[in-house]
Amino acid sequence: MNIKHKIIPIIAIILASFNLRPVITSVSPLLGTIRQTLHMSAATASLLTSLAVLCMGLFAPFAIKLANRWSIERTIAYALILIGLATATRYFANTAWVMLVTALLSGIGIAIVGPLLSGYIKEKFANPSRVVGIYSLALVVGAALGSGLSIPLSNFFHSWQASSASWAILALIALFFWWKPIEQKAVTASVTNSPSKSNSVKQMLMNQKAWLLTGFFGLMAFMFYTIMAWLPPIAENLGYSKHDAGMMLTLLTIAQMPATFLVPILNNRFQHRAVWLVGSSSLELIGLLMLLFSYNPWLSSILIGLGAGGLFSLGLTLPIDEAKDIHEASFLAAMTQSVGFVFAALGPFFVGLVRDFTGNFTTAIIGMIIIVLVMILIQLKIGNQKQPQMHHIHMKKTTF
């Protein structure tokens, strides 16, 4: 592959990745305004995040089937169109139902693009690990832009609807690189479709280790999307402005970056998984306790971000460490993430429901603290298991 044929796919991957988080993170800083304008309860407003995350779990298995029919590139292009149209429709969001439908449709698009980008990277690049790093960084940057620019864009346009809809431009730009790709190749095989692997799949579904990993990933994602949805409203409830509350979420997102890259390296070097798992969870726990006692939410955002970044990267690597072979690793990763994202979708709704019932966030934060404590118990069980030497296995990464 010459230089041109390397650079263009990388640019296409970056631009597609930019579309996978702003439609979710751009809502959170504006959540208070959206609720007031559309007369939404906290529980209903939480569905703007929960529906998208739920779709990420439910519709991801259909991505390969669609790629078999249309090719990876064309399927990604169609999904980008869906994300773009759903996002642009928010300009006309004068009722709660319009916002909820856009969350649903954009979530379906994200569910399709995410897995196929990993397959595209594996297909196009001899050394996919470096490109996966770029892909992951683009996801984090997209999420940070969505949370950090929502309030400024709302002030610029004098409309939260225009601010929410403006992110559709990212899909339009990305579409130029995906609609007429250099090559179009259909996915020819899927690990889970192989009859010879059916027994292995049944064994994994009955395996306690597999469900421990799935439980950990689900709780980790539950916490991540809950705090992404409700940190700004919690900060506003503490007396901070909408702008400062949005910047806290941006700070949390940026804090994930170093932890996402460093924790797997440290875990690989020192081989003490329980230390890194519990350590990352402890940072989240300290951050939540600070929020509970209304102490320095700026520092709390940094601690939660560092913890979430470490847990995210470990959640991606654990299925590979625990698997016996490449097929088991593929299924185990799919199992943890599909089930995990469906469970994670309950998080924002849980906080919204508790907020409506109690009239404050105190009980909801206590609930999140309990979730982290349960996650630590699971991590101790996972961390004490023997780590197989699986250095010969190379598997594509997927990401939040």
JSON list of N, CA and C in Angstrom, two decimals, residues 282-357:
[
{"chain": "A", "resi": 282, "resn": "SER", "atom": "N", "xyz": [-10.93, 2.59, 42.25]},
{"chain": "A", "resi": 282, "resn": "SER", "atom": "CA", "xyz": [-10.78, 3.43, 43.44]},
{"chain": "A", "resi": 282, "resn": "SER", "atom": "C", "xyz": [-10.76, 4.91, 43.09]},
{"chain": "A", "resi": 283, "resn": "LEU", "atom": "N", "xyz": [-10.16, 5.25, 41.95]},
{"chain": "A", "resi": 283, "resn": "LEU", "atom": "CA", "xyz": [-10.17, 6.65, 41.51]},
{"chain": "A", "resi": 283, "resn": "LEU", "atom": "C", "xyz": [-11.60, 7.10, 41.22]},
{"chain": "A", "resi": 284, "resn": "GLU", "atom": "N", "xyz": [-12.38, 6.23, 40.57]},
{"chain": "A", "resi": 284, "resn": "GLU", "atom": "CA", "xyz": [-13.79, 6.56, 40.35]},
{"chain": "A", "resi": 284, "resn": "GLU", "atom": "C", "xyz": [-14.52, 6.71, 41.68]},
{"chain": "A", "resi": 285, "resn": "LEU", "atom": "N", "xyz": [-14.23, 5.82, 42.61]},
{"chain": "A", "resi": 285, "resn": "LEU", "atom": "CA", "xyz": [-14.90, 5.84, 43.91]},
{"chain": "A", "resi": 285, "resn": "LEU", "atom": "C", "xyz": [-14.60, 7.13, 44.67]},
{"chain": "A", "resi": 286, "resn": "ILE", "atom": "N", "xyz": [-13.34, 7.54, 44.67]},
{"chain": "A", "resi": 286, "resn": "ILE", "atom": "CA", "xyz": [-12.96, 8.78, 45.35]},
{"chain": "A", "resi": 286, "resn": "ILE", "atom": "C", "xyz": [-13.66, 9.98, 44.70]},
{"chain": "A", "resi": 287, "resn": "GLY", "atom": "N", "xyz": [-13.68, 9.98, 43.37]},
{"chain": "A", "resi": 287, "resn": "GLY", "atom": "CA", "xyz": [-14.35, 11.06, 42.66]},
{"chain": "A", "resi": 287, "resn": "GLY", "atom": "C", "xyz": [-15.83, 11.15, 42.99]},
{"chain": "A", "resi": 288, "resn": "LEU", "atom": "N", "xyz": [-16.50, 10.01, 43.08]},
{"chain": "A", "resi": 288, "resn": "LEU", "atom": "CA", "xyz": [-17.92, 10.00, 43.43]},
{"chain": "A", "resi": 288, "resn": "LEU", "atom": "C", "xyz": [-18.16, 10.46, 44.86]},
{"chain": "A", "resi": 289, "resn": "LEU", "atom": "N", "xyz": [-17.28, 10.05, 45.77]},
{"chain": "A", "resi": 289, "resn": "LEU", "atom": "CA", "xyz": [-17.41, 10.49, 47.16]},
{"chain": "A", "resi": 289, "resn": "LEU", "atom": "C", "xyz": [-17.25, 12.01, 47.26]},
{"chain": "A", "resi": 290, "resn": "MET", "atom": "N", "xyz": [-16.35, 12.56, 46.45]},
{"chain": "A", "resi": 290, "resn": "MET", "atom": "CA", "xyz": [-16.18, 14.02, 46.43]},
{"chain": "A", "resi": 290, "resn": "MET", "atom": "C", "xyz": [-17.44, 14.70, 45.93]},
{"chain": "A", "resi": 291, "resn": "LEU", "atom": "N", "xyz": [-18.07, 14.12, 44.91]},
{"chain": "A", "resi": 291, "resn": "LEU", "atom": "CA", "xyz": [-19.34, 14.68, 44.43]},
{"chain": "A", "resi": 291, "resn": "LEU", "atom": "C", "xyz": [-20.43, 14.57, 45.49]},
{"chain": "A", "resi": 292, "resn": "LEU", "atom": "N", "xyz": [-20.45, 13.45, 46.20]},
{"chain": "A", "resi": 292, "resn": "LEU", "atom": "CA", "xyz": [-21.46, 13.24, 47.23]},
{"chain": "A", "resi": 292, "resn": "LEU", "atom": "C", "xyz": [-21.39, 14.31, 48.31]},
{"chain": "A", "resi": 293, "resn": "PHE", "atom": "N", "xyz": [-20.16, 14.70, 48.66]},
{"chain": "A", "resi": 293, "resn": "PHE", "atom": "CA", "xyz": [-19.97, 15.70, 49.71]},
{"chain": "A", "resi": 293, "resn": "PHE", "atom": "C", "xyz": [-19.73, 17.11, 49.14]},
{"chain": "A", "resi": 294, "resn": "SER", "atom": "N", "xyz": [-20.04, 17.26, 47.82]},
{"chain": "A", "resi": 294, "resn": "SER", "atom": "CA", "xyz": [-19.97, 18.57, 47.16]},
{"chain": "A", "resi": 294, "resn": "SER", "atom": "C", "xyz": [-18.60, 19.21, 47.29]},
{"chain": "A", "resi": 295, "resn": "TYR", "atom": "N", "xyz": [-17.56, 18.40, 47.15]},
{"chain": "A", "resi": 295, "resn": "TYR", "atom": "CA", "xyz": [-16.20, 18.90, 47.31]},
{"chain": "A", "resi": 295, "resn": "TYR", "atom": "C", "xyz": [-15.45, 18.89, 45.97]},
{"chain": "A", "resi": 296, "resn": "ASN", "atom": "N", "xyz": [-15.13, 20.04, 45.44]},
{"chain": "A", "resi": 296, "resn": "ASN", "atom": "CA", "xyz": [-14.28, 20.23, 44.27]},
{"chain": "A", "resi": 296, "resn": "ASN", "atom": "C", "xyz": [-14.64, 19.29, 43.10]},
{"chain": "A", "resi": 297, "resn": "PRO", "atom": "N", "xyz": [-15.75, 19.56, 42.42]},
{"chain": "A", "resi": 297, "resn": "PRO", "atom": "CA", "xyz": [-16.12, 18.70, 41.27]},
{"chain": "A", "resi": 297, "resn": "PRO", "atom": "C", "xyz": [-15.12, 18.76, 40.13]},
{"chain": "A", "resi": 298, "resn": "TRP", "atom": "N", "xyz": [-14.28, 19.80, 40.05]},
{"chain": "A", "resi": 298, "resn": "TRP", "atom": "CA", "xyz": [-13.24, 19.84, 39.03]},
{"chain": "A", "resi": 298, "resn": "TRP", "atom": "C", "xyz": [-12.24, 18.70, 39.22]},
{"chain": "A", "resi": 299, "resn": "LEU", "atom": "N", "xyz": [-11.75, 18.55, 40.45]},
{"chain": "A", "resi": 299, "resn": "LEU", "atom": "CA", "xyz": [-10.83, 17.45, 40.76]},
{"chain": "A", "resi": 299, "resn": "LEU", "atom": "C", "xyz": [-11.54, 16.11, 40.65]},
{"chain": "A", "resi": 300, "resn": "SER", "atom": "N", "xyz": [-12.79, 16.09, 41.07]},
{"chain": "A", "resi": 300, "resn": "SER", "atom": "CA", "xyz": [-13.59, 14.86, 40.96]},
{"chain": "A", "resi": 300, "resn": "SER", "atom": "C", "xyz": [-13.68, 14.40, 39.51]},
{"chain": "A", "resi": 301, "resn": "SER", "atom": "N", "xyz": [-13.87, 15.35, 38.58]},
{"chain": "A", "resi": 301, "resn": "SER", "atom": "CA", "xyz": [-13.96, 15.01, 37.17]},
{"chain": "A", "resi": 301, "resn": "SER", "atom": "C", "xyz": [-12.67, 14.38, 36.66]},
{"chain": "A", "resi": 302, "resn": "ILE", "atom": "N", "xyz": [-11.53, 14.91, 37.12]},
{"chain": "A", "resi": 302, "resn": "ILE", "atom": "CA", "xyz": [-10.24, 14.36, 36.70]},
{"chain": "A", "resi": 302, "resn": "ILE", "atom": "C", "xyz": [-10.07, 12.93, 37.21]},
{"chain": "A", "resi": 303, "resn": "LEU", "atom": "N", "xyz": [-10.38, 12.71, 38.48]},
{"chain": "A", "resi": 303, "resn": "LEU", "atom": "CA", "xyz": [-10.22, 11.37, 39.07]},
{"chain": "A", "resi": 303, "resn": "LEU", "atom": "C", "xyz": [-11.13, 10.35, 38.40]},
{"chain": "A", "resi": 304, "resn": "ILE", "atom": "N", "xyz": [-12.39, 10.73, 38.17]},
{"chain": "A", "resi": 304, "resn": "ILE", "atom": "CA", "xyz": [-13.32, 9.81, 37.51]},
{"chain": "A", "resi": 304, "resn": "ILE", "atom": "C", "xyz": [-12.85, 9.52, 36.08]},
{"chain": "A", "resi": 305, "resn": "GLY", "atom": "N", "xyz": [-12.34, 10.54, 35.40]},
{"chain": "A", "resi": 305, "resn": "GLY", "atom": "CA", "xyz": [-11.84, 10.35, 34.04]},
{"chain": "A", "resi": 305, "resn": "GLY", "atom": "C", "xyz": [-10.65, 9.41, 33.98]},
{"chain": "A", "resi": 306, "resn": "LEU", "atom": "N", "xyz": [-9.70, 9.58, 34.90]},
{"chain": "A", "resi": 306, "resn": "LEU", "atom": "CA", "xyz": [-8.54, 8.68, 34.96]},
{"chain": "A", "resi": 306, "resn": "LEU", "atom": "C", "xyz": [-8.98, 7.25, 35.23]},
{"chain": "A", "resi": 307, "resn": "GLY", "atom": "N", "xyz": [-9.89, 7.08, 36.18]},
{"chain": "A", "resi": 307, "resn": "GLY", "atom": "CA", "xyz": [-10.38, 5.74, 36.50]},
{"chain": "A", "resi": 307, "resn": "GLY", "atom": "C", "xyz": [-11.12, 5.11, 35.34]},
{"chain": "A", "resi": 308, "resn": "ALA", "atom": "N", "xyz": [-11.99, 5.90, 34.69]},
{"chain": "A", "resi": 308, "resn": "ALA", "atom": "CA", "xyz": [-12.77, 5.37, 33.56]},
{"chain": "A", "resi": 308, "resn": "ALA", "atom": "C", "xyz": [-11.87, 4.99, 32.40]},
{"chain": "A", "resi": 309, "resn": "GLY", "atom": "N", "xyz": [-10.82, 5.79, 32.15]},
{"chain": "A", "resi": 309, "resn": "GLY", "atom": "CA", "xyz": [-9.89, 5.47, 31.07]},
{"chain": "A", "resi": 309, "resn": "GLY", "atom": "C", "xyz": [-9.15, 4.17, 31.30]},
{"chain": "A", "resi": 310, "resn": "GLY", "atom": "N", "xyz": [-8.68, 3.96, 32.53]},
{"chain": "A", "resi": 310, "resn": "GLY", "atom": "CA", "xyz": [-7.99, 2.71, 32.86]},
{"chain": "A", "resi": 310, "resn": "GLY", "atom": "C", "xyz": [-8.90, 1.51, 32.76]},
{"chain": "A", "resi": 311, "resn": "LEU", "atom": "N", "xyz": [-10.13, 1.64, 33.27]},
{"chain": "A", "resi": 311, "resn": "LEU", "atom": "CA", "xyz": [-11.08, 0.52, 33.24]},
{"chain": "A", "resi": 311, "resn": "LEU", "atom": "C", "xyz": [-11.50, 0.18, 31.81]},
{"chain": "A", "resi": 312, "resn": "PHE", "atom": "N", "xyz": [-11.65, 1.21, 30.99]},
{"chain": "A", "resi": 312, "resn": "PHE", "atom": "CA", "xyz": [-12.04, 0.99, 29.60]},
{"chain": "A", "resi": 312, "resn": "PHE", "atom": "C", "xyz": [-11.00, 0.15, 28.85]},
{"chain": "A", "resi": 313, "resn": "SER", "atom": "N", "xyz": [-9.73, 0.53, 28.96]},
{"chain": "A", "resi": 313, "resn": "SER", "atom": "CA", "xyz": [-8.69, -0.20, 28.24]},
{"chain": "A", "resi": 313, "resn": "SER", "atom": "C", "xyz": [-8.53, -1.61, 28.79]},
{"chain": "A", "resi": 314, "resn": "LEU", "atom": "N", "xyz": [-8.66, -1.78, 30.09]},
{"chain": "A", "resi": 314, "resn": "LEU", "atom": "CA", "xyz": [-8.57, -3.13, 30.67]},
{"chain": "A", "resi": 314, "resn": "LEU", "atom": "C", "xyz": [-9.77, -3.98, 30.26]},
{"chain": "A", "resi": 315, "resn": "GLY", "atom": "N", "xyz": [-10.92, -3.34, 30.12]},
{"chain": "A", "resi": 315, "resn": "GLY", "atom": "CA", "xyz": [-12.11, -4.07, 29.67]},
{"chain": "A", "resi": 315, "resn": "GLY", "atom": "C", "xyz": [-11.96, -4.63, 28.28]},
{"chain": "A", "resi": 316, "resn": "LEU", "atom": "N", "xyz": [-11.15, -3.96, 27.44]},
{"chain": "A", "resi": 316, "resn": "LEU", "atom": "CA", "xyz": [-10.91, -4.46, 26.09]},
{"chain": "A", "resi": 316, "resn": "LEU", "atom": "C", "xyz": [-9.87, -5.56, 26.05]},
{"chain": "A", "resi": 317, "resn": "THR", "atom": "N", "xyz": [-8.89, -5.51, 26.95]},
{"chain": "A", "resi": 317, "resn": "THR", "atom": "CA", "xyz": [-7.79, -6.48, 26.90]},
{"chain": "A", "resi": 317, "resn": "THR", "atom": "C", "xyz": [-8.07, -7.76, 27.68]},
{"chain": "A", "resi": 318, "resn": "LEU", "atom": "N", "xyz": [-8.93, -7.72, 28.69]},
{"chain": "A", "resi": 318, "resn": "LEU", "atom": "CA", "xyz": [-9.18, -8.91, 29.51]},
{"chain": "A", "resi": 318, "resn": "LEU", "atom": "C", "xyz": [-9.71, -10.10, 28.72]},
{"chain": "A", "resi": 319, "resn": "PRO", "atom": "N", "xyz": [-10.67, -9.91, 27.80]},
{"chain": "A", "resi": 319, "resn": "PRO", "atom": "CA", "xyz": [-11.13, -11.08, 27.04]},
{"chain": "A", "resi": 319, "resn": "PRO", "atom": "C", "xyz": [-10.01, -11.77, 26.26]},
{"chain": "A", "resi": 320, "resn": "ILE", "atom": "N", "xyz": [-9.04, -11.01, 25.75]},
{"chain": "A", "resi": 320, "resn": "ILE", "atom": "CA", "xyz": [-7.92, -11.59, 25.02]},
{"chain": "A", "resi": 320, "resn": "ILE", "atom": "C", "xyz": [-7.02, -12.36, 25.98]},
{"chain": "A", "resi": 321, "resn": "ASP", "atom": "N", "xyz": [-6.77, -11.78, 27.16]},
{"chain": "A", "resi": 321, "resn": "ASP", "atom": "CA", "xyz": [-5.91, -12.44, 28.15]},
{"chain": "A", "resi": 321, "resn": "ASP", "atom": "C", "xyz": [-6.50, -13.77, 28.62]},
{"chain": "A", "resi": 322, "resn": "GLU", "atom": "N", "xyz": [-7.82, -13.81, 28.76]},
{"chain": "A", "resi": 322, "resn": "GLU", "atom": "CA", "xyz": [-8.47, -14.99, 29.34]},
{"chain": "A", "resi": 322, "resn": "GLU", "atom": "C", "xyz": [-8.80, -16.07, 28.33]},
{"chain": "A", "resi": 323, "resn": "ALA", "atom": "N", "xyz": [-8.79, -15.72, 27.04]},
{"chain": "A", "resi": 323, "resn": "ALA", "atom": "CA", "xyz": [-9.22, -16.68, 26.01]},
{"chain": "A", "resi": 323, "resn": "ALA", "atom": "C", "xyz": [-8.14, -17.73, 25.74]},
{"chain": "A", "resi": 324, "resn": "LYS", "atom": "N", "xyz": [-8.60, -18.92, 25.32]},
{"chain": "A", "resi": 324, "resn": "LYS", "atom": "CA", "xyz": [-7.68, -20.00, 24.97]},
{"chain": "A", "resi": 324, "resn": "LYS", "atom": "C", "xyz": [-7.17, -19.87, 23.53]},
{"chain": "A", "resi": 325, "resn": "ASP", "atom": "N", "xyz": [-8.00, -19.31, 22.64]},
{"chain": "A", "resi": 325, "resn": "ASP", "atom": "CA", "xyz": [-7.60, -19.16, 21.25]},
{"chain": "A", "resi": 325, "resn": "ASP", "atom": "C", "xyz": [-8.31, -17.95, 20.65]},
{"chain": "A", "resi": 326, "resn": "ILE", "atom": "N", "xyz": [-8.02, -17.67, 19.39]},
{"chain": "A", "resi": 326, "resn": "ILE", "atom": "CA", "xyz": [-8.54, -16.48, 18.74]},
{"chain": "A", "resi": 326, "resn": "ILE", "atom": "C", "xyz": [-10.06, -16.51, 18.62]},
{"chain": "A", "resi": 327, "resn": "HIS", "atom": "N", "xyz": [-10.65, -17.71, 18.40]},
{"chain": "A", "resi": 327, "resn": "HIS", "atom": "CA", "xyz": [-12.10, -17.81, 18.25]},
{"chain": "A", "resi": 327, "resn": "HIS", "atom": "C", "xyz": [-12.80, -17.53, 19.57]},
{"chain": "A", "resi": 328, "resn": "GLU", "atom": "N", "xyz": [-12.25, -18.08, 20.65]},
{"chain": "A", "resi": 328, "resn": "GLU", "atom": "CA", "xyz": [-12.82, -17.83, 21.97]},
{"chain": "A", "resi": 328, "resn": "GLU", "atom": "C", "xyz": [-12.68, -16.37, 22.35]},
{"chain": "A", "resi": 329, "resn": "ALA", "atom": "N", "xyz": [-11.55, -15.77, 21.98]},
{"chain": "A", "resi": 329, "resn": "ALA", "atom": "CA", "xyz": [-11.34, -14.35, 22.28]},
{"chain": "A", "resi": 329, "resn": "ALA", "atom": "C", "xyz": [-12.36, -13.49, 21.55]},
{"chain": "A", "resi": 330, "resn": "SER", "atom": "N", "xyz": [-12.62, -13.82, 20.29]},
{"chain": "A", "resi": 330, "resn": "SER", "atom": "CA", "xyz": [-13.59, -13.04, 19.50]},
{"chain": "A", "resi": 330, "resn": "SER", "atom": "C", "xyz": [-14.98, -13.13, 20.11]},
{"chain": "A", "resi": 331, "resn": "PHE", "atom": "N", "xyz": [-15.40, -14.34, 20.46]},
{"chain": "A", "resi": 331, "resn": "PHE", "atom": "CA", "xyz": [-16.73, -14.50, 21.02]},
{"chain": "A", "resi": 331, "resn": "PHE", "atom": "C", "xyz": [-16.84, -13.85, 22.39]},
{"chain": "A", "resi": 332, "resn": "LEU", "atom": "N", "xyz": [-15.78, -14.01, 23.20]},
{"chain": "A", "resi": 332, "resn": "LEU", "atom": "CA", "xyz": [-15.81, -13.45, 24.55]},
{"chain": "A", "resi": 332, "resn": "LEU", "atom": "C", "xyz": [-15.88, -11.93, 24.51]},
{"chain": "A", "resi": 333, "resn": "ALA", "atom": "N", "xyz": [-15.14, -11.31, 23.58]},
{"chain": "A", "resi": 333, "resn": "ALA", "atom": "CA", "xyz": [-15.20, -9.86, 23.43]},
{"chain": "A", "resi": 333, "resn": "ALA", "atom": "C", "xyz": [-16.60, -9.43, 22.98]},
{"chain": "A", "resi": 334, "resn": "ALA", "atom": "N", "xyz": [-17.18, -10.15, 22.03]},
{"chain": "A", "resi": 334, "resn": "ALA", "atom": "CA", "xyz": [-18.52, -9.82, 21.56]},
{"chain": "A", "resi": 334, "resn": "ALA", "atom": "C", "xyz": [-19.55, -9.97, 22.67]},
{"chain": "A", "resi": 335, "resn": "MET", "atom": "N", "xyz": [-19.40, -11.01, 23.47]},
{"chain": "A", "resi": 335, "resn": "MET", "atom": "CA", "xyz": [-20.34, -11.26, 24.56]},
{"chain": "A", "resi": 335, "resn": "MET", "atom": "C", "xyz": [-20.27, -10.16, 25.61]},
{"chain": "A", "resi": 336, "resn": "THR", "atom": "N", "xyz": [-19.06, -9.81, 26.02]},
{"chain": "A", "resi": 336, "resn": "THR", "atom": "CA", "xyz": [-18.91, -8.80, 27.07]},
{"chain": "A", "resi": 336, "resn": "THR", "atom": "C", "xyz": [-19.46, -7.45, 26.62]},
{"chain": "A", "resi": 337, "resn": "GLN", "atom": "N", "xyz": [-19.21, -7.11, 25.36]},
{"chain": "A", "resi": 337, "resn": "GLN", "atom": "CA", "xyz": [-19.59, -5.77, 24.91]},
{"chain": "A", "resi": 337, "resn": "GLN", "atom": "C", "xyz": [-21.07, -5.68, 24.54]},
{"chain": "A", "resi": 338, "resn": "SER", "atom": "N", "xyz": [-21.61, -6.71, 23.92]},
{"chain": "A", "resi": 338, "resn": "SER", "atom": "CA", "xyz": [-23.03, -6.67, 23.56]},
{"chain": "A", "resi": 338, "resn": "SER", "atom": "C", "xyz": [-23.90, -6.64, 24.82]},
{"chain": "A", "resi": 339, "resn": "VAL", "atom": "N", "xyz": [-23.67, -7.59, 25.72]},
{"chain": "A", "resi": 339, "resn": "VAL", "atom": "CA", "xyz": [-24.44, -7.63, 26.97]},
{"chain": "A", "resi": 339, "resn": "VAL", "atom": "C", "xyz": [-24.12, -6.41, 27.81]},
{"chain": "A", "resi": 340, "resn": "GLY", "atom": "N", "xyz": [-22.83, -6.02, 27.83]},
{"chain": "A", "resi": 340, "resn": "GLY", "atom": "CA", "xyz": [-22.41, -4.89, 28.65]},
{"chain": "A", "resi": 340, "resn": "GLY", "atom": "C", "xyz": [-23.07, -3.59, 28.24]},
{"chain": "A", "resi": 341, "resn": "PHE", "atom": "N", "xyz": [-23.18, -3.31, 26.93]},
{"chain": "A", "resi": 341, "resn": "PHE", "atom": "CA", "xyz": [-23.78, -2.06, 26.49]},
{"chain": "A", "resi": 341, "resn": "PHE", "atom": "C", "xyz": [-25.28, -2.04, 26.77]},
{"chain": "A", "resi": 342, "resn": "VAL", "atom": "N", "xyz": [-25.93, -3.19, 26.65]},
{"chain": "A", "resi": 342, "resn": "VAL", "atom": "CA", "xyz": [-27.37, -3.24, 26.97]},
{"chain": "A", "resi": 342, "resn": "VAL", "atom": "C", "xyz": [-27.58, -2.90, 28.44]},
{"chain": "A", "resi": 343, "resn": "PHE", "atom": "N", "xyz": [-26.74, -3.47, 29.32]},
{"chain": "A", "resi": 343, "resn": "PHE", "atom": "CA", "xyz": [-26.86, -3.17, 30.75]},
{"chain": "A", "resi": 343, "resn": "PHE", "atom": "C", "xyz": [-26.50, -1.71, 31.02]},
{"chain": "A", "resi": 344, "resn": "ALA", "atom": "N", "xyz": [-25.48, -1.22, 30.32]},
{"chain": "A", "resi": 344, "resn": "ALA", "atom": "CA", "xyz": [-25.03, 0.17, 30.52]},
{"chain": "A", "resi": 344, "resn": "ALA", "atom": "C", "xyz": [-26.12, 1.17, 30.21]},
{"chain": "A", "resi": 345, "resn": "ALA", "atom": "N", "xyz": [-27.02, 0.80, 29.29]},
{"chain": "A", "resi": 345, "resn": "ALA", "atom": "CA", "xyz": [-28.10, 1.72, 28.91]},
{"chain": "A", "resi": 345, "resn": "ALA", "atom": "C", "xyz": [-29.03, 2.00, 30.08]},
{"chain": "A", "resi": 346, "resn": "LEU", "atom": "N", "xyz": [-29.03, 1.13, 31.10]},
{"chain": "A", "resi": 346, "resn": "LEU", "atom": "CA", "xyz": [-29.89, 1.33, 32.27]},
{"chain": "A", "resi": 346, "resn": "LEU", "atom": "C", "xyz": [-29.36, 2.43, 33.17]},
{"chain": "A", "resi": 347, "resn": "GLY", "atom": "N", "xyz": [-28.05, 2.72, 33.08]},
{"chain": "A", "resi": 347, "resn": "GLY", "atom": "CA", "xyz": [-27.42, 3.65, 34.01]},
{"chain": "A", "resi": 347, "resn": "GLY", "atom": "C", "xyz": [-28.02, 5.05, 33.99]},
{"chain": "A", "resi": 348, "resn": "PRO", "atom": "N", "xyz": [-27.99, 5.75, 32.85]},
{"chain": "A", "resi": 348, "resn": "PRO", "atom": "CA", "xyz": [-28.57, 7.10, 32.82]},
{"chain": "A", "resi": 348, "resn": "PRO", "atom": "C", "xyz": [-30.05, 7.12, 33.20]},
{"chain": "A", "resi": 349, "resn": "PHE", "atom": "N", "xyz": [-30.79, 6.09, 32.78]},
{"chain": "A", "resi": 349, "resn": "PHE", "atom": "CA", "xyz": [-32.22, 6.03, 33.13]},
{"chain": "A", "resi": 349, "resn": "PHE", "atom": "C", "xyz": [-32.40, 5.85, 34.63]},
{"chain": "A", "resi": 350, "resn": "PHE", "atom": "N", "xyz": [-31.54, 5.05, 35.26]},
{"chain": "A", "resi": 350, "resn": "PHE", "atom": "CA", "xyz": [-31.58, 4.82, 36.71]},
{"chain": "A", "resi": 350, "resn": "PHE", "atom": "C", "xyz": [-31.42, 6.15, 37.46]},
{"chain": "A", "resi": 351, "resn": "VAL", "atom": "N", "xyz": [-30.43, 6.93, 37.07]},
{"chain": "A", "resi": 351, "resn": "VAL", "atom": "CA", "xyz": [-30.18, 8.20, 37.75]},
{"chain": "A", "resi": 351, "resn": "VAL", "atom": "C", "xyz": [-31.34, 9.16, 37.53]},
{"chain": "A", "resi": 352, "resn": "GLY", "atom": "N", "xyz": [-31.87, 9.22, 36.29]},
{"chain": "A", "resi": 352, "resn": "GLY", "atom": "CA", "xyz": [-33.00, 10.10, 36.03]},
{"chain": "A", "resi": 352, "resn": "GLY", "atom": "C", "xyz": [-34.22, 9.72, 36.84]},
{"chain": "A", "resi": 353, "resn": "LEU", "atom": "N", "xyz": [-34.47, 8.42, 36.95]},
{"chain": "A", "resi": 353, "resn": "LEU", "atom": "CA", "xyz": [-35.62, 7.94, 37.72]},
{"chain": "A", "resi": 353, "resn": "LEU", "atom": "C", "xyz": [-35.48, 8.29, 39.19]},
{"chain": "A", "resi": 354, "resn": "VAL", "atom": "N", "xyz": [-34.29, 8.06, 39.75]},
{"chain": "A", "resi": 354, "resn": "VAL", "atom": "CA", "xyz": [-34.04, 8.37, 41.16]},
{"chain": "A", "resi": 354, "resn": "VAL", "atom": "C", "xyz": [-34.12, 9.88, 41.39]},
{"chain": "A", "resi": 355, "resn": "ARG", "atom": "N", "xyz": [-33.61, 10.66, 40.42]},
{"chain": "A", "resi": 355, "resn": "ARG", "atom": "CA", "xyz": [-33.68, 12.12, 40.54]},
{"chain": "A", "resi": 355, "resn": "ARG", "atom": "C", "xyz": [-35.13, 12.60, 40.57]},
{"chain": "A", "resi": 356, "resn": "ASP", "atom": "N", "xyz": [-35.98, 12.02, 39.74]},
{"chain": "A", "resi": 356, "resn": "ASP", "atom": "CA", "xyz": [-37.40, 12.39, 39.74]},
{"chain": "A", "resi": 356, "resn": "ASP", "atom": "C", "xyz": [-38.07, 12.02, 41.05]},
{"chain": "A", "resi": 357, "resn": "PHE", "atom": "N", "xyz": [-37.71, 10.87, 41.59]},
{"chain": "A", "resi": 357, "resn": "PHE", "atom": "CA", "xyz": [-38.37, 10.35, 42.79]},
{"chain": "A", "resi": 357, "resn": "PHE", "atom": "C", "xyz": [-37.95, 11.10, 44.05]}
]
